[in-house]
GROMACS .gro file of C-alpha atoms in nm:
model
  236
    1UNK     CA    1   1.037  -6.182  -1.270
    2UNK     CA    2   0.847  -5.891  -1.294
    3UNK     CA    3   0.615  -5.746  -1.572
    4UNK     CA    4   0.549  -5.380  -1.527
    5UNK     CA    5   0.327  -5.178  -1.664
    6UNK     CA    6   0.350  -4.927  -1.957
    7UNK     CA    7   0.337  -4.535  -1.950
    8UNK     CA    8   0.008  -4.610  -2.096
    9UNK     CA    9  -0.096  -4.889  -1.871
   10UNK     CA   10  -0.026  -4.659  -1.583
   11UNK     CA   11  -0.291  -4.465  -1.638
   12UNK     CA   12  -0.548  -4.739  -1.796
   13UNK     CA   13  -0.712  -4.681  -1.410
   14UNK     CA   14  -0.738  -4.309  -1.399
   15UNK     CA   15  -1.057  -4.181  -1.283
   16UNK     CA   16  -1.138  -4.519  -1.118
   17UNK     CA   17  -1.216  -4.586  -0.743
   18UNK     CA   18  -1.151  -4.921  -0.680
   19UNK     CA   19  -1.183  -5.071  -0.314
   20UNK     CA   20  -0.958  -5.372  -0.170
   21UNK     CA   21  -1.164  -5.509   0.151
   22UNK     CA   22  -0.948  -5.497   0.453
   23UNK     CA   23  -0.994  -5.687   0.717
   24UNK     CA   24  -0.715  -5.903   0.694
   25UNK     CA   25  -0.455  -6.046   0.392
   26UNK     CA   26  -0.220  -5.847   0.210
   27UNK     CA   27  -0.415  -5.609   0.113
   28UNK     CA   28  -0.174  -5.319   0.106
   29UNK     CA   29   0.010  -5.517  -0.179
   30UNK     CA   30  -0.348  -5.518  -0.383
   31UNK     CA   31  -0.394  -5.106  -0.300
   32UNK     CA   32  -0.035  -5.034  -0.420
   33UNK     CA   33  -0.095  -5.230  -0.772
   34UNK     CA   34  -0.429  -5.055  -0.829
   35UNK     CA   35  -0.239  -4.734  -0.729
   36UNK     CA   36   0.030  -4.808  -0.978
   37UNK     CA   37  -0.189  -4.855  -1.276
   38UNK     CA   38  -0.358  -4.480  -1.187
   39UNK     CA   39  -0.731  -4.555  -1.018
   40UNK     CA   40  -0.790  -4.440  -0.656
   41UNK     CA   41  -0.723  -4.731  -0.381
   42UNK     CA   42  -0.981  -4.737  -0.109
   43UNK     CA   43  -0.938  -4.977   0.170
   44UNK     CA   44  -1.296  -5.105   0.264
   45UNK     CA   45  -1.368  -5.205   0.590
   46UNK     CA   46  -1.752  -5.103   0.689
   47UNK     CA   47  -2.047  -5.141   0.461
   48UNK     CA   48  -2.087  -4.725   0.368
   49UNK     CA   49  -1.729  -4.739   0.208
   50UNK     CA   50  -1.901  -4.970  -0.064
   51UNK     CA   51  -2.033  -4.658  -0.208
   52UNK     CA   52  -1.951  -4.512  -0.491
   53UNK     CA   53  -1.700  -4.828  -0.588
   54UNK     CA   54  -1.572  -4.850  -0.952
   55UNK     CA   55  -1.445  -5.209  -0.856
   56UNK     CA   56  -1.364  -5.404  -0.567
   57UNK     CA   57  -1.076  -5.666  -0.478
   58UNK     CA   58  -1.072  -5.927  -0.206
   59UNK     CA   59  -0.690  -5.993  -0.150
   60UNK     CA   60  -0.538  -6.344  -0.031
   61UNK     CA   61  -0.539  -6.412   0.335
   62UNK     CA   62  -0.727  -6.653   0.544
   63UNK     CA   63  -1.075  -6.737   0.405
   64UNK     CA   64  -1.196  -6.822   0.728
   65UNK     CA   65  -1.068  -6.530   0.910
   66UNK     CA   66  -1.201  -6.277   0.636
   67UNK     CA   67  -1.572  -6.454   0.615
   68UNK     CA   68  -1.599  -6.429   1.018
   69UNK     CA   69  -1.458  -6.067   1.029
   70UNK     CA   70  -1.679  -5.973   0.710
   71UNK     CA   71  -1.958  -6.058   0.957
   72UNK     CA   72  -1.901  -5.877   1.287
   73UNK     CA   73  -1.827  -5.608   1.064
   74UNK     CA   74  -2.170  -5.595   0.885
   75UNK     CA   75  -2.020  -5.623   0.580
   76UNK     CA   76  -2.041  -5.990   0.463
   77UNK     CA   77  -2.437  -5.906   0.317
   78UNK     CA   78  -2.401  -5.576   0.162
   79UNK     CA   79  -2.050  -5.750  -0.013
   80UNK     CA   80  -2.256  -6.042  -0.135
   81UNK     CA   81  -2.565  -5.785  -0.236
   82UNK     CA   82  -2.296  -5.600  -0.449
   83UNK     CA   83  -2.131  -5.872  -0.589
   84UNK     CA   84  -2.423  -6.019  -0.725
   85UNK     CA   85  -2.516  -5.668  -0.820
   86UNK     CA   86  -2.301  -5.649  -1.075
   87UNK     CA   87  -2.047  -5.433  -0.885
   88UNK     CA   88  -1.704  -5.544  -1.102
   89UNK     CA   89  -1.500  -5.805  -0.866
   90UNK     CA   90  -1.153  -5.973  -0.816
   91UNK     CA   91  -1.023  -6.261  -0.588
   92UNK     CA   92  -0.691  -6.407  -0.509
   93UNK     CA   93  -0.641  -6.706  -0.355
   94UNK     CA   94  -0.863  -6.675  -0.021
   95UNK     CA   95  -1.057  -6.390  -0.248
   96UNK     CA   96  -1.137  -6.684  -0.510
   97UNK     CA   97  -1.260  -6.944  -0.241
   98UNK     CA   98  -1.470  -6.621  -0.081
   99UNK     CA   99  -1.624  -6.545  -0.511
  100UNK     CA  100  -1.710  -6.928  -0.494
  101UNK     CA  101  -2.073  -7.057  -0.512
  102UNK     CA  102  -1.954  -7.368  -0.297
  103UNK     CA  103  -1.640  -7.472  -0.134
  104UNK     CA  104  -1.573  -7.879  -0.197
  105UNK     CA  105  -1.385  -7.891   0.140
  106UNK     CA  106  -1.511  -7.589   0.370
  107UNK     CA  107  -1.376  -7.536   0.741
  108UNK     CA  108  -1.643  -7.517   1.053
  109UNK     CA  109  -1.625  -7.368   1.379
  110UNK     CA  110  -1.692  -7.473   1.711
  111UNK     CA  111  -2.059  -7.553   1.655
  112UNK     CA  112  -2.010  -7.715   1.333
  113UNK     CA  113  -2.114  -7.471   1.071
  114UNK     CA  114  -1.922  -7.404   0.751
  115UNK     CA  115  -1.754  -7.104   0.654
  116UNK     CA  116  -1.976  -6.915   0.428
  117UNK     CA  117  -1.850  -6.723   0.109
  118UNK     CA  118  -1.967  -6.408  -0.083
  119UNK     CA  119  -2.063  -6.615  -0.361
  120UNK     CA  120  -2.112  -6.486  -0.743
  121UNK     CA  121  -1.874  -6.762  -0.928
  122UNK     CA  122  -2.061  -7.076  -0.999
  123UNK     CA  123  -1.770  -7.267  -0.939
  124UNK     CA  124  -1.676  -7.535  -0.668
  125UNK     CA  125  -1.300  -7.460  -0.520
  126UNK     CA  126  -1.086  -7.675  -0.291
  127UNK     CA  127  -0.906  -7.463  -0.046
  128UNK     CA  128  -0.514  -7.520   0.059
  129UNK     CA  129  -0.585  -7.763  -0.301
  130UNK     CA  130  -0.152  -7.766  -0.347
  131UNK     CA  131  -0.053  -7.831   0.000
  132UNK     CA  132  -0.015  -7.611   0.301
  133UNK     CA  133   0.220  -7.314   0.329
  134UNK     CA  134   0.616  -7.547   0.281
  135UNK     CA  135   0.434  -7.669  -0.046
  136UNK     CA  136   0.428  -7.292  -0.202
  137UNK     CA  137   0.582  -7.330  -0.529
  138UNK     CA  138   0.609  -7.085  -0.856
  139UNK     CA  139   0.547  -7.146  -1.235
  140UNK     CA  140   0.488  -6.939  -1.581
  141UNK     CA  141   0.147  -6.996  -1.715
  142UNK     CA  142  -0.048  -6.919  -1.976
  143UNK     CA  143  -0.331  -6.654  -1.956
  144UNK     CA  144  -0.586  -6.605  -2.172
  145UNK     CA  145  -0.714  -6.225  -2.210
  146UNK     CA  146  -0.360  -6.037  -2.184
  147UNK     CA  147  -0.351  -5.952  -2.581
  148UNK     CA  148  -0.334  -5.579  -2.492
  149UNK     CA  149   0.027  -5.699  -2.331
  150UNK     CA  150   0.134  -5.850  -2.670
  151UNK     CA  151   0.500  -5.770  -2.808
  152UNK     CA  152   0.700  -5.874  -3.103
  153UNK     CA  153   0.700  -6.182  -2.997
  154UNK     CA  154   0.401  -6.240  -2.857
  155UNK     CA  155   0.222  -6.259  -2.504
  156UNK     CA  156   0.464  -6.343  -2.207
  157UNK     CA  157   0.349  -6.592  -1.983
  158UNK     CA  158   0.204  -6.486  -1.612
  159UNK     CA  159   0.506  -6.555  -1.326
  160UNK     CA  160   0.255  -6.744  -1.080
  161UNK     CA  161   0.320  -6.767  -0.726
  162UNK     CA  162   0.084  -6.982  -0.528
  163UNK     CA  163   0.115  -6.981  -0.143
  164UNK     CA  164  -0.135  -7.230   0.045
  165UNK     CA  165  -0.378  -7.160  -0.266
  166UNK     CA  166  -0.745  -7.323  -0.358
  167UNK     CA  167  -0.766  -7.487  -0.719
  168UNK     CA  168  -1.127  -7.525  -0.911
  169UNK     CA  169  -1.270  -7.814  -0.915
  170UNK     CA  170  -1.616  -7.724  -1.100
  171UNK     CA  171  -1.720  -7.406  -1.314
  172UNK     CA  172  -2.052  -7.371  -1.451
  173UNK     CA  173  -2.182  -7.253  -1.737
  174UNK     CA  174  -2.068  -6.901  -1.847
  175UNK     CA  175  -1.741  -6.960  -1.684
  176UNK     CA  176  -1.434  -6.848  -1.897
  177UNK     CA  177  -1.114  -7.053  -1.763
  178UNK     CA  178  -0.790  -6.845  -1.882
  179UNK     CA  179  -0.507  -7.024  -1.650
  180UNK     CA  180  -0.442  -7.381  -1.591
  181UNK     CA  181  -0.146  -7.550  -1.426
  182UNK     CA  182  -0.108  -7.868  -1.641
  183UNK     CA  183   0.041  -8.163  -1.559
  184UNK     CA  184   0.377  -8.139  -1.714
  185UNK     CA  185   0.450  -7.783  -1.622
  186UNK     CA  186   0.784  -7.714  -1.412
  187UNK     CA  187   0.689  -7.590  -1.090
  188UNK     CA  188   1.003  -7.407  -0.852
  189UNK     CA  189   0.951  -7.589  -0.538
  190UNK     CA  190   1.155  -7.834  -0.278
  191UNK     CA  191   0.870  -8.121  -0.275
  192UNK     CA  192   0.807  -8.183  -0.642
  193UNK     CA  193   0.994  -8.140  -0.985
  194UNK     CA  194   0.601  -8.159  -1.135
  195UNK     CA  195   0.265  -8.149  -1.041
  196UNK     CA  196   0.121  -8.497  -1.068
  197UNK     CA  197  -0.252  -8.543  -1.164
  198UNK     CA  198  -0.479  -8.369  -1.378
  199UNK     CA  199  -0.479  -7.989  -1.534
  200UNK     CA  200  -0.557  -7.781  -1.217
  201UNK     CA  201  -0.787  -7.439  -1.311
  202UNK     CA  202  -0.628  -7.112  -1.155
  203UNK     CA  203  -0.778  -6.855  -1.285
  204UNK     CA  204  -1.103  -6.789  -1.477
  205UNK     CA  205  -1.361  -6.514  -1.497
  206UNK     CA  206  -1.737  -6.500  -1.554
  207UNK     CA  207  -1.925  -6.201  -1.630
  208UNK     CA  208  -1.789  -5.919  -1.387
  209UNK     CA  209  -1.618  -6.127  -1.185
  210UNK     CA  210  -1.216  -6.236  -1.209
  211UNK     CA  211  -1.059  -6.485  -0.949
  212UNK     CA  212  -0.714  -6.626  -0.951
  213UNK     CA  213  -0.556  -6.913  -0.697
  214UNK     CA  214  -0.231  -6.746  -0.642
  215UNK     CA  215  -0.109  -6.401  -0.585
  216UNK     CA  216  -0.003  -6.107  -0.854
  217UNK     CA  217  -0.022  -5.832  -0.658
  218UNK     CA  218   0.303  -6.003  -0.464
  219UNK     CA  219   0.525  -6.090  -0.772
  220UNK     CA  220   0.535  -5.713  -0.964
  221UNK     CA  221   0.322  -5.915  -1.244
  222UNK     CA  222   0.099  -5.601  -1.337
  223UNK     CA  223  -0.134  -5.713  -1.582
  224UNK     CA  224  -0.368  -5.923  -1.391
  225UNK     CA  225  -0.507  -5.611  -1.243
  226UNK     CA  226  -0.480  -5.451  -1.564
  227UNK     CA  227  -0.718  -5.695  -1.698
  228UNK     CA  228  -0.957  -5.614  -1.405
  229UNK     CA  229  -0.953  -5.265  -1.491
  230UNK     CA  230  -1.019  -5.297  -1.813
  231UNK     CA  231  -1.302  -5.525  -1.720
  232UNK     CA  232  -1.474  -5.261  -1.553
  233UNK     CA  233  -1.382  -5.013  -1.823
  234UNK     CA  234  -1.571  -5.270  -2.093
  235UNK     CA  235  -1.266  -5.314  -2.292
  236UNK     CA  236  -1.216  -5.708  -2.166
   0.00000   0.00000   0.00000
């Protein structure tokens, strides 16, 4: 299920540079969906590619692995100095546990020291929060902020896939929730008809900043990124 974009949403990004980092994750997916919607893809792997950024997505990948490469690469403090900048930014999945303020359930290396995130999101996320990778499952949701995708009959519902990804456990003040998967909802997997429990947060946004748990940029849903662009353009 795919939701493509419009011969005017094509070009919503023209004129826009918009960076994906790349160290590691599908970030190729992420460059191809900024691509299709008309702004410049620029894959960012050392800190003087920051420059000169419209925007900037972190794709979904290993948290761990991106935080430790961010590092030997230099980049992980002039990422966190331009996040907190106000330099427009989107996560998914490992890009939403690497927005968070604090991870509930962080991994350490050898010595014992958590992983460390950009930060900017005062939220608290749980990473692998729906099981590990035989545990993926799909499901529509609802998404608040996706009015400019209305029809006839209204706005279709986001086609969410969520591979190994983090839920939110905590959002501070300021913090705009738009996605939740609630109890009830029918998920598409082989270990569970539902998701027991409480409402689980999946995607939200504060300010600048945009972070969903699972992963647009692999389904053909186009109006996730949509929404980031217009972020950046002030029209969200």
């Amino acid at each position: 299920m795919t939701n493509p974009l419009s011969a005017a949403s094509a070009r919503v990004g023209a004129g826009l540079r918009i960076g994906v980092l790349a160290l590691q994750g599908d970030f190729r997916e992420h460059l191809r969906a900024v691509e299709a919607a008309g702004a410049a893809g620029v894959g960012i792997r050392r800190p003087a590619e920051l420059a000169g950024l419209d925007g900037l997505i972190i794709p979904g990948g290993e948290s761990t692995a991106i935080d430790k490469l961010a590092r030997a690469f230099d980049l992980a403090g002039p990422l966190t100095e331009s996040i907190r900048g106000g330099l427009p930014t989107y996560g998914s999945c490992a890009g939403m546990i690497l927005l968070a303020d604090q991870i509930a359930d962080p991994a350490t290396d050898l010595s014992g020291k958590p992983q460390q995130t950009f930060g900017g999101l005062d939220i608290t996320v749980r990473r692998n929060a729906f099981g590990r990778q035989r545990e993926s499952f799909e499901t529509d949701l609802d998404f608040k902020g996706l009015d400019f995708s209305a029809t006839a009959s209204g706005v279709a519902p986001v086609h969410a896939v969520f591979i190994r990804g983090p839920w939110v456990e905590r959002v501070g003040p300021g913090v705009e929730i738009l996605a939740q998967v609630e109890p009830a909802d029918p998920v598409h997997a082989s270990h569970a008809a539902s998701l027991p429990g409480t409402a689980r947060i999946v995607a939200l946004r504060s300010g600048h900043l945009l972070a969903t748990s699972f992963h647009p940029e692999v389904t053909g849903e186009k109006r996730v990124h949509e929404l980031f662009i217009r972020m950046i353009r002030g029209e969200a």
